[in-house]
N, C-alpha and C. Protein backbone atom coordinates (compact mmCIF):
# COMPACT_ATOMS: atom_id res chain seq x y z
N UNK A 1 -38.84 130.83 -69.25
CA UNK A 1 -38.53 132.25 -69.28
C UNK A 1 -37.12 132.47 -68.73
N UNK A 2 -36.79 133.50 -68.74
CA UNK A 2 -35.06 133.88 -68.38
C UNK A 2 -34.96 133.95 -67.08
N UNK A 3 -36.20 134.10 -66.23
CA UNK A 3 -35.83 134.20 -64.99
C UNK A 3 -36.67 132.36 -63.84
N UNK A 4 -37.18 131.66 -65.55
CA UNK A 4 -37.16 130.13 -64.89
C UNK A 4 -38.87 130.35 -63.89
N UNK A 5 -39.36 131.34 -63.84
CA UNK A 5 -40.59 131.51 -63.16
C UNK A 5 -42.23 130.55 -64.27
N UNK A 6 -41.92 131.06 -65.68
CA UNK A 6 -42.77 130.76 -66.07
C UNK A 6 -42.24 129.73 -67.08
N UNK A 7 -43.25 128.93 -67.99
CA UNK A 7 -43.36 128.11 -68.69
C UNK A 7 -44.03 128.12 -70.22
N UNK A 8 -43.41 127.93 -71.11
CA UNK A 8 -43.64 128.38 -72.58
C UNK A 8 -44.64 127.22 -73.23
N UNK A 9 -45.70 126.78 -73.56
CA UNK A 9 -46.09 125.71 -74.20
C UNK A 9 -45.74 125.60 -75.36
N UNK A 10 -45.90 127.13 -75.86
CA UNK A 10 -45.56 126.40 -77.58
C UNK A 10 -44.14 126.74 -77.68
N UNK A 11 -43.17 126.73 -76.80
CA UNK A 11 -41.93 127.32 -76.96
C UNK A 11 -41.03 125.91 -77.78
N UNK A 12 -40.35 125.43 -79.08
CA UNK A 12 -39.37 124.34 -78.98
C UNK A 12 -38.06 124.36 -78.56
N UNK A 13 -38.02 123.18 -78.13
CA UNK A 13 -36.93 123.19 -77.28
C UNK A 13 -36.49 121.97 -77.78
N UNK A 14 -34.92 122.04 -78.36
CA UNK A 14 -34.55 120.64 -78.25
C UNK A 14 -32.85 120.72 -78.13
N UNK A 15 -32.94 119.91 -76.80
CA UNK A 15 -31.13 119.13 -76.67
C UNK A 15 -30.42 118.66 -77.54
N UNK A 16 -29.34 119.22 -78.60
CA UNK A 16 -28.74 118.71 -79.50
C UNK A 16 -27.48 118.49 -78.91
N UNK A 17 -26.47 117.24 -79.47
CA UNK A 17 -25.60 116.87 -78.96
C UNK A 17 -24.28 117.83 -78.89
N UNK A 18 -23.49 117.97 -78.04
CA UNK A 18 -22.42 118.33 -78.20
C UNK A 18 -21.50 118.36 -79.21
N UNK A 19 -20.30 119.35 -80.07
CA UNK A 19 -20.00 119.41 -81.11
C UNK A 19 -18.69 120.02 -81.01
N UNK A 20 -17.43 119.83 -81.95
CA UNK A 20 -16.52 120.21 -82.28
C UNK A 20 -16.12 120.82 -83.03
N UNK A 21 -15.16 121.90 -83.28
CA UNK A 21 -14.82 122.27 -84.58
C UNK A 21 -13.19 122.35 -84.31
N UNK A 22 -12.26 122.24 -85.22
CA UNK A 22 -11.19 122.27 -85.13
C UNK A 22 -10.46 123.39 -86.95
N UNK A 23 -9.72 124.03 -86.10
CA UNK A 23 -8.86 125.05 -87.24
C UNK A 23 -7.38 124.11 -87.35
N UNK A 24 -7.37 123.15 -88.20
CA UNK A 24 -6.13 122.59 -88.33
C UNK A 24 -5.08 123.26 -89.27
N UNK A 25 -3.81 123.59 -88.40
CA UNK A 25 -2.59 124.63 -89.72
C UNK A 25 -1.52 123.39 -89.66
N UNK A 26 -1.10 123.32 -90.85
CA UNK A 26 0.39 122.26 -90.95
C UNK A 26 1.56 122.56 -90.07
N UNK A 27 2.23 121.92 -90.58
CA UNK A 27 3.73 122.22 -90.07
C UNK A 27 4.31 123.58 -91.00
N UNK A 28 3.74 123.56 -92.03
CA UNK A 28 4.29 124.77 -93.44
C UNK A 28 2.83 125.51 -93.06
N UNK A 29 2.31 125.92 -92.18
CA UNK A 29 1.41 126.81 -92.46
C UNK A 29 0.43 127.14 -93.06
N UNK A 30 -0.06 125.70 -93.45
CA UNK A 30 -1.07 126.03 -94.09
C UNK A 30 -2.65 125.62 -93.36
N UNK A 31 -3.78 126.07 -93.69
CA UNK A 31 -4.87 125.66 -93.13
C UNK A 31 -5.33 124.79 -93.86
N UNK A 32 -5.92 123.73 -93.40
CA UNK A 32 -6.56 122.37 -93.93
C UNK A 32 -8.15 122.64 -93.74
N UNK A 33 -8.96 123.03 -94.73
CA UNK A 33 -10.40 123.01 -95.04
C UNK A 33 -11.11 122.12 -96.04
N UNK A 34 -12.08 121.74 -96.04
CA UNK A 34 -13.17 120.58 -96.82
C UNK A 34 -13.85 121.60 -97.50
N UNK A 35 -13.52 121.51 -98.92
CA UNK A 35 -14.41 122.12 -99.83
C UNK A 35 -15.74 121.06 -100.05
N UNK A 36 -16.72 121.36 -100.01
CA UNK A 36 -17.97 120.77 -99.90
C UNK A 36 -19.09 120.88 -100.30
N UNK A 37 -20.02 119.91 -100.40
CA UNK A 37 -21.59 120.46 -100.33
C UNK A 37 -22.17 119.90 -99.24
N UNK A 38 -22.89 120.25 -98.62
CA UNK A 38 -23.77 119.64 -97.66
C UNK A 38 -25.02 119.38 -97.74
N UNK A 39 -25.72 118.81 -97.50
CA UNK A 39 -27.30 118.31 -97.65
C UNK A 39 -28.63 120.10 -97.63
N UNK A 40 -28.09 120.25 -96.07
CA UNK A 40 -28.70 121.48 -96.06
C UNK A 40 -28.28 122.98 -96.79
N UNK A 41 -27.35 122.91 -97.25
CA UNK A 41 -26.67 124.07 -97.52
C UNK A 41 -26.21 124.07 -99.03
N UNK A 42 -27.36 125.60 -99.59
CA UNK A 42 -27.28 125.29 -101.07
C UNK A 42 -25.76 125.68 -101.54
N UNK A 43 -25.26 124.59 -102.70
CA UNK A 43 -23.85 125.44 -103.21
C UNK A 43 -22.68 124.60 -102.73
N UNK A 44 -21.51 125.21 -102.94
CA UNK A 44 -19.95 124.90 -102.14
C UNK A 44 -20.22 125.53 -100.93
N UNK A 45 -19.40 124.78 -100.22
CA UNK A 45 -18.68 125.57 -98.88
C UNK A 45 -17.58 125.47 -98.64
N UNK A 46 -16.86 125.98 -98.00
CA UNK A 46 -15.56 125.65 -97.24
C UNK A 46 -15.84 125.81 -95.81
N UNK A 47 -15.09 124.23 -94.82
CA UNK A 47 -16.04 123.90 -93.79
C UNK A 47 -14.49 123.34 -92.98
N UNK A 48 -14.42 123.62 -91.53
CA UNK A 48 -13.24 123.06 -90.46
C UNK A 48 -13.82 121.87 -90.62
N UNK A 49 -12.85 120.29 -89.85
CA UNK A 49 -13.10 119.72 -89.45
C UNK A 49 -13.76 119.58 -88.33
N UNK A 50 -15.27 118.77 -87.71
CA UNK A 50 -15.80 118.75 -86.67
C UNK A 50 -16.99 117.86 -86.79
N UNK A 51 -17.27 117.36 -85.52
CA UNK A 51 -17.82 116.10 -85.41
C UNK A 51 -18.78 116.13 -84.28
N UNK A 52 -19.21 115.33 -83.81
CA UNK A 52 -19.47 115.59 -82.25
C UNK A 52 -19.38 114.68 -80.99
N UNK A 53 -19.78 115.49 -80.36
CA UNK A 53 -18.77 114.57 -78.76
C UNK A 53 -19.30 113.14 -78.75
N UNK A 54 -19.02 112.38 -78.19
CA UNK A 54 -19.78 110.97 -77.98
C UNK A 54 -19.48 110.95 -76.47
N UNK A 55 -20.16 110.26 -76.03
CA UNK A 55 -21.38 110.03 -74.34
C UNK A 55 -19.96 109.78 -73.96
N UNK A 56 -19.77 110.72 -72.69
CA UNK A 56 -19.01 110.52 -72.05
C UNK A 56 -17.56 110.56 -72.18
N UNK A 57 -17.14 111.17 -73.68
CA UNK A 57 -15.80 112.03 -74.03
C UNK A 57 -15.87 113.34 -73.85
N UNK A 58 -14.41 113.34 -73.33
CA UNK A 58 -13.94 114.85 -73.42
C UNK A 58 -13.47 115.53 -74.78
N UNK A 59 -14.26 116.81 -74.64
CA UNK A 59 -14.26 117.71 -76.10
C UNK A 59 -13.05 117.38 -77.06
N UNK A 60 -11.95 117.47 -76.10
CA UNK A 60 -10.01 117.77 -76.47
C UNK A 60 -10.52 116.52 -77.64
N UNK A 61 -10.77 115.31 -76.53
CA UNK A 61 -10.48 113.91 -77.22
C UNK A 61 -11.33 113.69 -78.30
N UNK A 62 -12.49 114.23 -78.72
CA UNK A 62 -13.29 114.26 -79.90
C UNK A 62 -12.66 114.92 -80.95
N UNK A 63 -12.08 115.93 -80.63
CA UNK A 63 -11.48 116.87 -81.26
C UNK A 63 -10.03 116.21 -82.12
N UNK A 64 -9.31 115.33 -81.36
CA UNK A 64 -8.10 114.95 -82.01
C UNK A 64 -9.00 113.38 -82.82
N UNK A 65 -9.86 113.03 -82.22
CA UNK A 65 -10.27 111.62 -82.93
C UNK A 65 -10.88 112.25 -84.34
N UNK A 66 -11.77 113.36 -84.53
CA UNK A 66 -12.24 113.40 -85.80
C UNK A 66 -11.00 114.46 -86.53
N UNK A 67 -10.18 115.31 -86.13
CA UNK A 67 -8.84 115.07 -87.03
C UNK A 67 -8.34 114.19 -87.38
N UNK A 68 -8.27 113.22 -87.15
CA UNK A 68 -7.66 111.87 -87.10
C UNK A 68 -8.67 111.44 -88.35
N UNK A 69 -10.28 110.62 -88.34
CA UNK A 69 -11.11 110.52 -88.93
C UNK A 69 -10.93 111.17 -90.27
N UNK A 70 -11.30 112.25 -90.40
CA UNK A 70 -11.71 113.12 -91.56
C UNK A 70 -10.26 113.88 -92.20
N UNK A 71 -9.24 113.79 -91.82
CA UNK A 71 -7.77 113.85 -92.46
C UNK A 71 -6.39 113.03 -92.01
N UNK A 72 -6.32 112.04 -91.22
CA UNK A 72 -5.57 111.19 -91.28
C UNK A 72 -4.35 112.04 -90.64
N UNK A 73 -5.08 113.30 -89.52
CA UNK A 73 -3.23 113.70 -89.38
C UNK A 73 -3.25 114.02 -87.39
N UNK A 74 -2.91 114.40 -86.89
CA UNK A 74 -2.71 114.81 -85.89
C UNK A 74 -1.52 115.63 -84.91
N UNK A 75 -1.14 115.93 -84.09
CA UNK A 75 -0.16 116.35 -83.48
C UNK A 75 1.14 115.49 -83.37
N UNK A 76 2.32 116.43 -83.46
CA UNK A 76 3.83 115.83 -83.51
C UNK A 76 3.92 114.65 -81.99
N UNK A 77 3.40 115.16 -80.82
CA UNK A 77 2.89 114.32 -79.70
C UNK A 77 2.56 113.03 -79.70
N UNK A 78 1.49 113.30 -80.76
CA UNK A 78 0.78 111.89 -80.75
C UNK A 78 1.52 111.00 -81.90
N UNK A 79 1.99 111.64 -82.96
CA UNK A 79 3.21 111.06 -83.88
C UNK A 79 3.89 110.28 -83.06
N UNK A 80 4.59 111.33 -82.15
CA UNK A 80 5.80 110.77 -81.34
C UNK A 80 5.14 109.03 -80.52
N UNK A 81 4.06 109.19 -80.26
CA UNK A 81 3.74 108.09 -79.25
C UNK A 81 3.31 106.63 -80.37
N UNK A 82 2.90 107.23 -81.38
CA UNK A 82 2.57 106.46 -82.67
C UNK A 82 3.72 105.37 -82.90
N UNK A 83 5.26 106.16 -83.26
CA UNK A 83 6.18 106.04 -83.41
C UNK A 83 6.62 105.00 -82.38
N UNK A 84 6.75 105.23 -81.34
CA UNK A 84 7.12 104.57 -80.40
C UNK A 84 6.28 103.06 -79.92
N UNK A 85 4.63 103.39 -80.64
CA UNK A 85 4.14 102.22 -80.45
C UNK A 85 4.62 100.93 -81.84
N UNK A 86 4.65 100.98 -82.77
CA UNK A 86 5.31 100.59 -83.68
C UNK A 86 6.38 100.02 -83.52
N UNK A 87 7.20 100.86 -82.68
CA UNK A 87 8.88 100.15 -82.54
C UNK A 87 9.44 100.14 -84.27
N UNK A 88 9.89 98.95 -84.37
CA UNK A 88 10.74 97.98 -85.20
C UNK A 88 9.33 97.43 -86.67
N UNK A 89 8.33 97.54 -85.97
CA UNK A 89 7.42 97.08 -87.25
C UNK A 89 7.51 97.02 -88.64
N UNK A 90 7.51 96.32 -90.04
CA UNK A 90 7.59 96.51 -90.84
C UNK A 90 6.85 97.07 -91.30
N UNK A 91 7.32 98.04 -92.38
CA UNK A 91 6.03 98.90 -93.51
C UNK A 91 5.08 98.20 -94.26
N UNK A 92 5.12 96.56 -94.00
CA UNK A 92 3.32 96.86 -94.46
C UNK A 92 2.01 96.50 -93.15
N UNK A 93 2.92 96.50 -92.37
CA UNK A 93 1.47 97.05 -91.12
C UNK A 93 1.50 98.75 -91.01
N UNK A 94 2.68 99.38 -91.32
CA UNK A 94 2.56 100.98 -91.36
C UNK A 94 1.87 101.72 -92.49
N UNK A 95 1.87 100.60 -93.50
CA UNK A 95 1.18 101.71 -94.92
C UNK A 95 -0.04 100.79 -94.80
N UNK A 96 -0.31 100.03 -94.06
CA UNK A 96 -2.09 98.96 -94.39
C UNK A 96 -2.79 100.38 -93.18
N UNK A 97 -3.46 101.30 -94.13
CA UNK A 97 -4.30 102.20 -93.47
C UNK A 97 -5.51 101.74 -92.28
N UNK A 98 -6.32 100.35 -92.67
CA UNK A 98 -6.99 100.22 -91.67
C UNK A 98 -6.41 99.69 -90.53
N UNK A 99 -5.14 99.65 -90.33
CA UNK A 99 -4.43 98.69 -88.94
C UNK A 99 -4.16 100.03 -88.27
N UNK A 100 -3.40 100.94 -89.23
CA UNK A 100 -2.81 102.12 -88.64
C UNK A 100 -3.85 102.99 -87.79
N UNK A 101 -4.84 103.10 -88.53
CA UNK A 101 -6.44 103.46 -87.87
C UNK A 101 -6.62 103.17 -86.44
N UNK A 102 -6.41 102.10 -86.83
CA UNK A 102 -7.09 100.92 -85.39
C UNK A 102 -6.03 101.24 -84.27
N UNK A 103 -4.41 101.30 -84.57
CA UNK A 103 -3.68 101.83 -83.65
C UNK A 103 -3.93 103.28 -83.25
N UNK A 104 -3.88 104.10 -84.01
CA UNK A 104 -3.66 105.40 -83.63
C UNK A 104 -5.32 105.60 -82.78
N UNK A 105 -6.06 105.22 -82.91
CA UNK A 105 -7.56 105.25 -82.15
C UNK A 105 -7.27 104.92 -80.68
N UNK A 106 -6.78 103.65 -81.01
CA UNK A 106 -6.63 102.96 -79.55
C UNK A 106 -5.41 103.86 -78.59
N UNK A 107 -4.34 104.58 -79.13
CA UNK A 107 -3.74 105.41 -78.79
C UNK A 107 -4.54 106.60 -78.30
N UNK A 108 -5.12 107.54 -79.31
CA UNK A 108 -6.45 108.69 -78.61
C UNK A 108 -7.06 108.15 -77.42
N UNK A 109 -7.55 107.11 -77.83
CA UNK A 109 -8.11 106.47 -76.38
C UNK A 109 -7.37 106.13 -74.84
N UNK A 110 -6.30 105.90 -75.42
CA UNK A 110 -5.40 105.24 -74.19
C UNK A 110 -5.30 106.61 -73.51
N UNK A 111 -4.96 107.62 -74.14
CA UNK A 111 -4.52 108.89 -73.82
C UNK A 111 -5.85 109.78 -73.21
N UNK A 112 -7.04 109.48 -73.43
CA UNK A 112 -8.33 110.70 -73.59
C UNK A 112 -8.10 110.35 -71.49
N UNK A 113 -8.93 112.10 -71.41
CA UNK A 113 -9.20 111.78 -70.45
C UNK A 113 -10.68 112.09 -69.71
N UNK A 114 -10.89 112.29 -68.83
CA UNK A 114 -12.71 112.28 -68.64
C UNK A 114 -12.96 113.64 -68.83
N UNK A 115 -14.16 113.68 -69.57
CA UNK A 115 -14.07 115.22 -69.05
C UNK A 115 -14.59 115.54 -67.89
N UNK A 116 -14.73 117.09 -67.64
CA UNK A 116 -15.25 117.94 -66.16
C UNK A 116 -15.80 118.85 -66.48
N UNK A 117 -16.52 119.27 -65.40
CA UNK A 117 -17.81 119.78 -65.47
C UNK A 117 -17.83 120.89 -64.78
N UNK A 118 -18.38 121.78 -65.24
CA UNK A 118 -18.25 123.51 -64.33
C UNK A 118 -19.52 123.10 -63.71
N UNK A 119 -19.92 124.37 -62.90
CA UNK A 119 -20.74 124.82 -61.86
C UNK A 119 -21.63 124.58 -62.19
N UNK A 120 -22.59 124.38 -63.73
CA UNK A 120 -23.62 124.31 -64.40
C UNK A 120 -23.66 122.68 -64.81
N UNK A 121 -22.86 122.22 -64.86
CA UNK A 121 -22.83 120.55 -65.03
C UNK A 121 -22.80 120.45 -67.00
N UNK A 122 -22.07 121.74 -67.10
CA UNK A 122 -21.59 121.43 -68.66
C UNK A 122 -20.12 121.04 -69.00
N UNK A 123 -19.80 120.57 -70.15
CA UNK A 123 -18.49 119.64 -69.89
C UNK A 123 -17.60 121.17 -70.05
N UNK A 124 -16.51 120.60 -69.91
CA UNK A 124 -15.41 121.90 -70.24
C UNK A 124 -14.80 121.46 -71.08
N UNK A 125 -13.83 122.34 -71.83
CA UNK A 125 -13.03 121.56 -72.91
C UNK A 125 -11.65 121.81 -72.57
N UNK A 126 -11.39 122.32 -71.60
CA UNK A 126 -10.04 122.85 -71.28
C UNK A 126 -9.08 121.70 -71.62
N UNK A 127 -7.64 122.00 -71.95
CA UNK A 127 -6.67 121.13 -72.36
C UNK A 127 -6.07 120.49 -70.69
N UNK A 128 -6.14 119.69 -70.07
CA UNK A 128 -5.73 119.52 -68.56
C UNK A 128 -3.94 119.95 -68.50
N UNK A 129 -3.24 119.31 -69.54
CA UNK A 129 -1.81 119.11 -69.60
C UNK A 129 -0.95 119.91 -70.63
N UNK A 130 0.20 120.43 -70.67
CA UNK A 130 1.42 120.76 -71.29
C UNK A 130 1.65 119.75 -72.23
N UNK A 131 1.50 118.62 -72.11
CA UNK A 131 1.91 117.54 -73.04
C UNK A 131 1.61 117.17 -74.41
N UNK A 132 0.93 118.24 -74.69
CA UNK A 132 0.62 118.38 -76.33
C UNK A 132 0.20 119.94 -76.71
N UNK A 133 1.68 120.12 -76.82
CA UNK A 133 1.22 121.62 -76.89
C UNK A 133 1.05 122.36 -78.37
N UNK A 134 0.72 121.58 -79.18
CA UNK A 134 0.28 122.15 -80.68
C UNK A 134 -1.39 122.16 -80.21
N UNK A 135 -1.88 121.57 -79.56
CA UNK A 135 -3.59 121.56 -79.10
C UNK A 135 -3.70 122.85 -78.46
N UNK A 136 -4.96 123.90 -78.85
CA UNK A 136 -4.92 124.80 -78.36
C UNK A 136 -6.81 125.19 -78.18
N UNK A 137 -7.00 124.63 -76.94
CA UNK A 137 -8.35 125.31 -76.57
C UNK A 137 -9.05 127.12 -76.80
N UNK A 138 -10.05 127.17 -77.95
CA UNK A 138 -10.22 128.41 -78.14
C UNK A 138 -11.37 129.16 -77.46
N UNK A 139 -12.26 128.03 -76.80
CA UNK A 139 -13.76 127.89 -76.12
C UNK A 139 -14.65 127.74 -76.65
N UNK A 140 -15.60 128.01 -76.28
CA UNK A 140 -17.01 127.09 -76.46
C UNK A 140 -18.23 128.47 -76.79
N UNK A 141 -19.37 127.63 -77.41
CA UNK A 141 -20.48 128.36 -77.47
C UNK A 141 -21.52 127.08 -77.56
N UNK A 142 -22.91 127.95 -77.11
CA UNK A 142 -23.75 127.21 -77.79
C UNK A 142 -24.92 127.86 -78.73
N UNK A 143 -24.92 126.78 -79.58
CA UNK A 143 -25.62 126.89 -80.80
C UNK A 143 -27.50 126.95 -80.47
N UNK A 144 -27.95 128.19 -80.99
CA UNK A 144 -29.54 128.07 -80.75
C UNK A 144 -29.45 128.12 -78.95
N UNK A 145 -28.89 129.16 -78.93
CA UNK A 145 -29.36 129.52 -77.27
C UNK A 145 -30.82 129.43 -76.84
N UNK A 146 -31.78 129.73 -77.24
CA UNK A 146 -32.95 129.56 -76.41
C UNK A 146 -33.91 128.67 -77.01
N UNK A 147 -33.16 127.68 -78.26
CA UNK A 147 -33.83 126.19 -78.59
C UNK A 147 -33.18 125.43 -77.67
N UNK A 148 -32.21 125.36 -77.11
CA UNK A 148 -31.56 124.07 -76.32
C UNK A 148 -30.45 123.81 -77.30
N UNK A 149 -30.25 124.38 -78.46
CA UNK A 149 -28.83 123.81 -79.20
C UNK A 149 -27.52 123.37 -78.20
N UNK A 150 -26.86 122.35 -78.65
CA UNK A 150 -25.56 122.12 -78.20
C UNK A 150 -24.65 122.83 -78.01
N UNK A 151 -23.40 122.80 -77.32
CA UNK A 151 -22.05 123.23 -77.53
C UNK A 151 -20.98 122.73 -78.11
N UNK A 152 -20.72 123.74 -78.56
CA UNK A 152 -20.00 123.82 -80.04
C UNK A 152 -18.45 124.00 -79.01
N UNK A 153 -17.34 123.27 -79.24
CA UNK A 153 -16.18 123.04 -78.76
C UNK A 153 -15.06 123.69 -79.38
N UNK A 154 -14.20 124.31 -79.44
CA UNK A 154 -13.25 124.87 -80.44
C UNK A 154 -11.80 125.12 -80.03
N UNK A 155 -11.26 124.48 -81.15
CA UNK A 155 -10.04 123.97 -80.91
C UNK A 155 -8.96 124.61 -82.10
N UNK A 156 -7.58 124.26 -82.02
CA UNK A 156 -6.81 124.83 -82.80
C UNK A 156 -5.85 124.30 -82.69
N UNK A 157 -5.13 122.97 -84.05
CA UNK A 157 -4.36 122.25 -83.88
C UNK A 157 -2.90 122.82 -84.62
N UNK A 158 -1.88 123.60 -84.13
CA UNK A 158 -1.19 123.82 -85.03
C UNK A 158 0.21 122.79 -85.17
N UNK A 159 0.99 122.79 -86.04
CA UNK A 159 1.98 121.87 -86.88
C UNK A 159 1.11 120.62 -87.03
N UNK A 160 0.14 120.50 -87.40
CA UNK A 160 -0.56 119.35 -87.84
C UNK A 160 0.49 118.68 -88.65
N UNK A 161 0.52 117.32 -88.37
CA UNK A 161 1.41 116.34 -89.16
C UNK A 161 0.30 115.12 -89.56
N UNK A 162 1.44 114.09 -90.82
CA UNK A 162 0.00 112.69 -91.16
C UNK A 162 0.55 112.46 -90.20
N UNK A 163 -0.29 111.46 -89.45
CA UNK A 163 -0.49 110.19 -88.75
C UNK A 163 -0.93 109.37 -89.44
N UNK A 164 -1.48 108.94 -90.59
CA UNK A 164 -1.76 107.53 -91.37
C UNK A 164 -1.44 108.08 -92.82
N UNK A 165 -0.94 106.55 -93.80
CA UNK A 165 -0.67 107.02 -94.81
C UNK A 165 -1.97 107.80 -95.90
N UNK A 166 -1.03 108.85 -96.26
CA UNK A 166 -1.51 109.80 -97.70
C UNK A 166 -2.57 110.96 -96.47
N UNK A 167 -2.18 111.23 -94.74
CA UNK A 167 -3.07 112.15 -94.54
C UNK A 167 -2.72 113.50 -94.90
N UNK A 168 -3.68 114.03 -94.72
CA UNK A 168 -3.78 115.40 -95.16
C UNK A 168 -3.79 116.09 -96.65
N UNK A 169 -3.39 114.86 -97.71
CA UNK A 169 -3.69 114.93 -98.86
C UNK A 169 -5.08 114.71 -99.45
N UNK A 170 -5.17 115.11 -101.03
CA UNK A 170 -6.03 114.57 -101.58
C UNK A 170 -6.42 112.79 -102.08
N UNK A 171 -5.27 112.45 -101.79
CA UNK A 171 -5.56 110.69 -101.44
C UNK A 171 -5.27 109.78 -100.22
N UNK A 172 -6.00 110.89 -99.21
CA UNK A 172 -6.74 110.56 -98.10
C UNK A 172 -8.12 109.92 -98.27
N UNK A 173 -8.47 108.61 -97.75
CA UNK A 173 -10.08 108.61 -97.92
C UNK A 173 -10.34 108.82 -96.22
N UNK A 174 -10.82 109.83 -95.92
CA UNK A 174 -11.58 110.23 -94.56
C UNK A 174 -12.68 109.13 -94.22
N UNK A 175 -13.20 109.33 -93.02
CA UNK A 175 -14.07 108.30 -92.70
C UNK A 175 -15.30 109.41 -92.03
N UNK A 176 -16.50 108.94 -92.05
CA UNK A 176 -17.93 110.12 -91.23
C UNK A 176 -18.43 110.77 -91.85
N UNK A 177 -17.72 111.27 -93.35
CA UNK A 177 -19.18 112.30 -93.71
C UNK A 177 -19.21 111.68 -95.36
N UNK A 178 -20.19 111.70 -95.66
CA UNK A 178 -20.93 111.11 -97.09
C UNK A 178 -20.50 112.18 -98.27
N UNK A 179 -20.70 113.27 -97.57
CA UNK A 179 -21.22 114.22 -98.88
C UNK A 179 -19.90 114.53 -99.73
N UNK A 180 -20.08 114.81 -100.79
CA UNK A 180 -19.08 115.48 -101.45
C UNK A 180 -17.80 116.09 -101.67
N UNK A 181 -16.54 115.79 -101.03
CA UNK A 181 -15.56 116.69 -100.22
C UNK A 181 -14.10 116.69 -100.64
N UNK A 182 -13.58 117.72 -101.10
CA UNK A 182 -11.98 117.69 -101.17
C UNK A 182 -11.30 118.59 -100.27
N UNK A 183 -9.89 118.15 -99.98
CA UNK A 183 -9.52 118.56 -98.50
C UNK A 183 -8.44 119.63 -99.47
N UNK A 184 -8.55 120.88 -99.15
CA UNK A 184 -7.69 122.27 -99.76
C UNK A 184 -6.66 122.04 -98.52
N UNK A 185 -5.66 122.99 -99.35
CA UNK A 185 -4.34 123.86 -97.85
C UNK A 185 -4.56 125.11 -98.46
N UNK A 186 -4.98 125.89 -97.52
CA UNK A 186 -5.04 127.55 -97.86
C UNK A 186 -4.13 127.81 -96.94
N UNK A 187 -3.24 129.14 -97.72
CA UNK A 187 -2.36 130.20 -96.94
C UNK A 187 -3.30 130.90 -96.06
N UNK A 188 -2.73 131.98 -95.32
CA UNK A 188 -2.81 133.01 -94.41
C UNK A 188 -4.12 133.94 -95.42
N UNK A 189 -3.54 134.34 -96.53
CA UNK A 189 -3.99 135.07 -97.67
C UNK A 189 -5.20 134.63 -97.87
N UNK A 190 -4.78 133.51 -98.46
CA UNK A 190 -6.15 132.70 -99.44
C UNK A 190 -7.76 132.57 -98.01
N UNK A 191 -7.39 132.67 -97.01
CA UNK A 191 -8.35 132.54 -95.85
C UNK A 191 -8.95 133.68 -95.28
N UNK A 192 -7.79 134.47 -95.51
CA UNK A 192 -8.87 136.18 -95.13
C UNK A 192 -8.92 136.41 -96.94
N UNK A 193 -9.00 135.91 -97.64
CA UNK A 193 -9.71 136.33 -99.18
C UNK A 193 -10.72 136.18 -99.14
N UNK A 194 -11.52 134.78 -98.31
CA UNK A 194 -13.18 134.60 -98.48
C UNK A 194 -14.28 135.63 -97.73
């Protein structure tokens, strides 16, 4: 009950994992959405990128790993550190997509940091640092308040750039979701049209 006195038998209740969503805009302004079908959901959709947390990551860092995942692009920041890890390298360890993967991951990683926990012992998603300032924490909800649904993380990556070759295009192959999917750029317009 709301005030924790009593106890529901037939009430369900279930803990679903933590979750992300991210509003990715380019460098030209455009928004990056997955036209789609999904299993549950009759029809097309148009759907953000989002994934969900894994044990013991912070929201931010889920958040830039399945941008990364599901469009191959990320912040000028993490470009910059990309760049710098590379050095001198020749272009065919820069255009062999699964090496570039494997770097730019291990980079998210090098970089993630733990998350923290408010008063309630739920994670926070707050951005800790200045140092990537196209990342923009929008807050949180949770989903199915009085089933136990998860929290939903929300983020907002703007000047999205690739980080691996062909991201953010249509000959991107994304990695995590099965179903059906081509990656649009909608204007300003085309997004308050739906």
């Amino acid at each position: 009950s709301e005030d924790g006195q009593k106890v529901f038998n037939d009430w369900i209740f279930l803990e679903e994992v933590n979750a992300v969503n991210i509003v990715v805009q380019t460098a030209e302004g455009k928004f990056v959405v997955f036209k789609q079908y999904k299993y549950a959901v009759p029809g097309e959709t148009f759907s953000p990128v989002g994934g969900f947390v894994d044990d013991g990551e912070h929201p931010w860092t889920s958040a830039k790993r399945e941008v990364l995942e599901e469009l191959g692009l990320g912040s000028s920041a993490t470009l910059e550190r990309v760049n710098t890890n590379f050095g001198n390298r020749d272009d065919r360890f820069r255009n062999d997509p699964k090496r570039m993967r494997n770097v730019v991951i291990d980079i998210i990683q090098h970089d993630a940091i733990q998350p923290t926990f408010d008063e309630f012992d739920i994670p926070e998603g707050h951005i800790p640092t200045s140092d990537d300032p196209d990342w923009v924490f929008l807050g949180r909800y949770r989903t199915a308040v009085n089933r136990g649904g998860g929290f939903t993380y929300l983020y907002l990556l703007k000047n999205a750039v690739p980080l691996l070759p062909n991201g953010g295009s249509e000959l991107y192959a994304g990695t995590g979701d099965d179903e059906q999917q081509s990656i649009m750029h909608l204007s300003v317009h085309e997004v308050f049209d739906f």
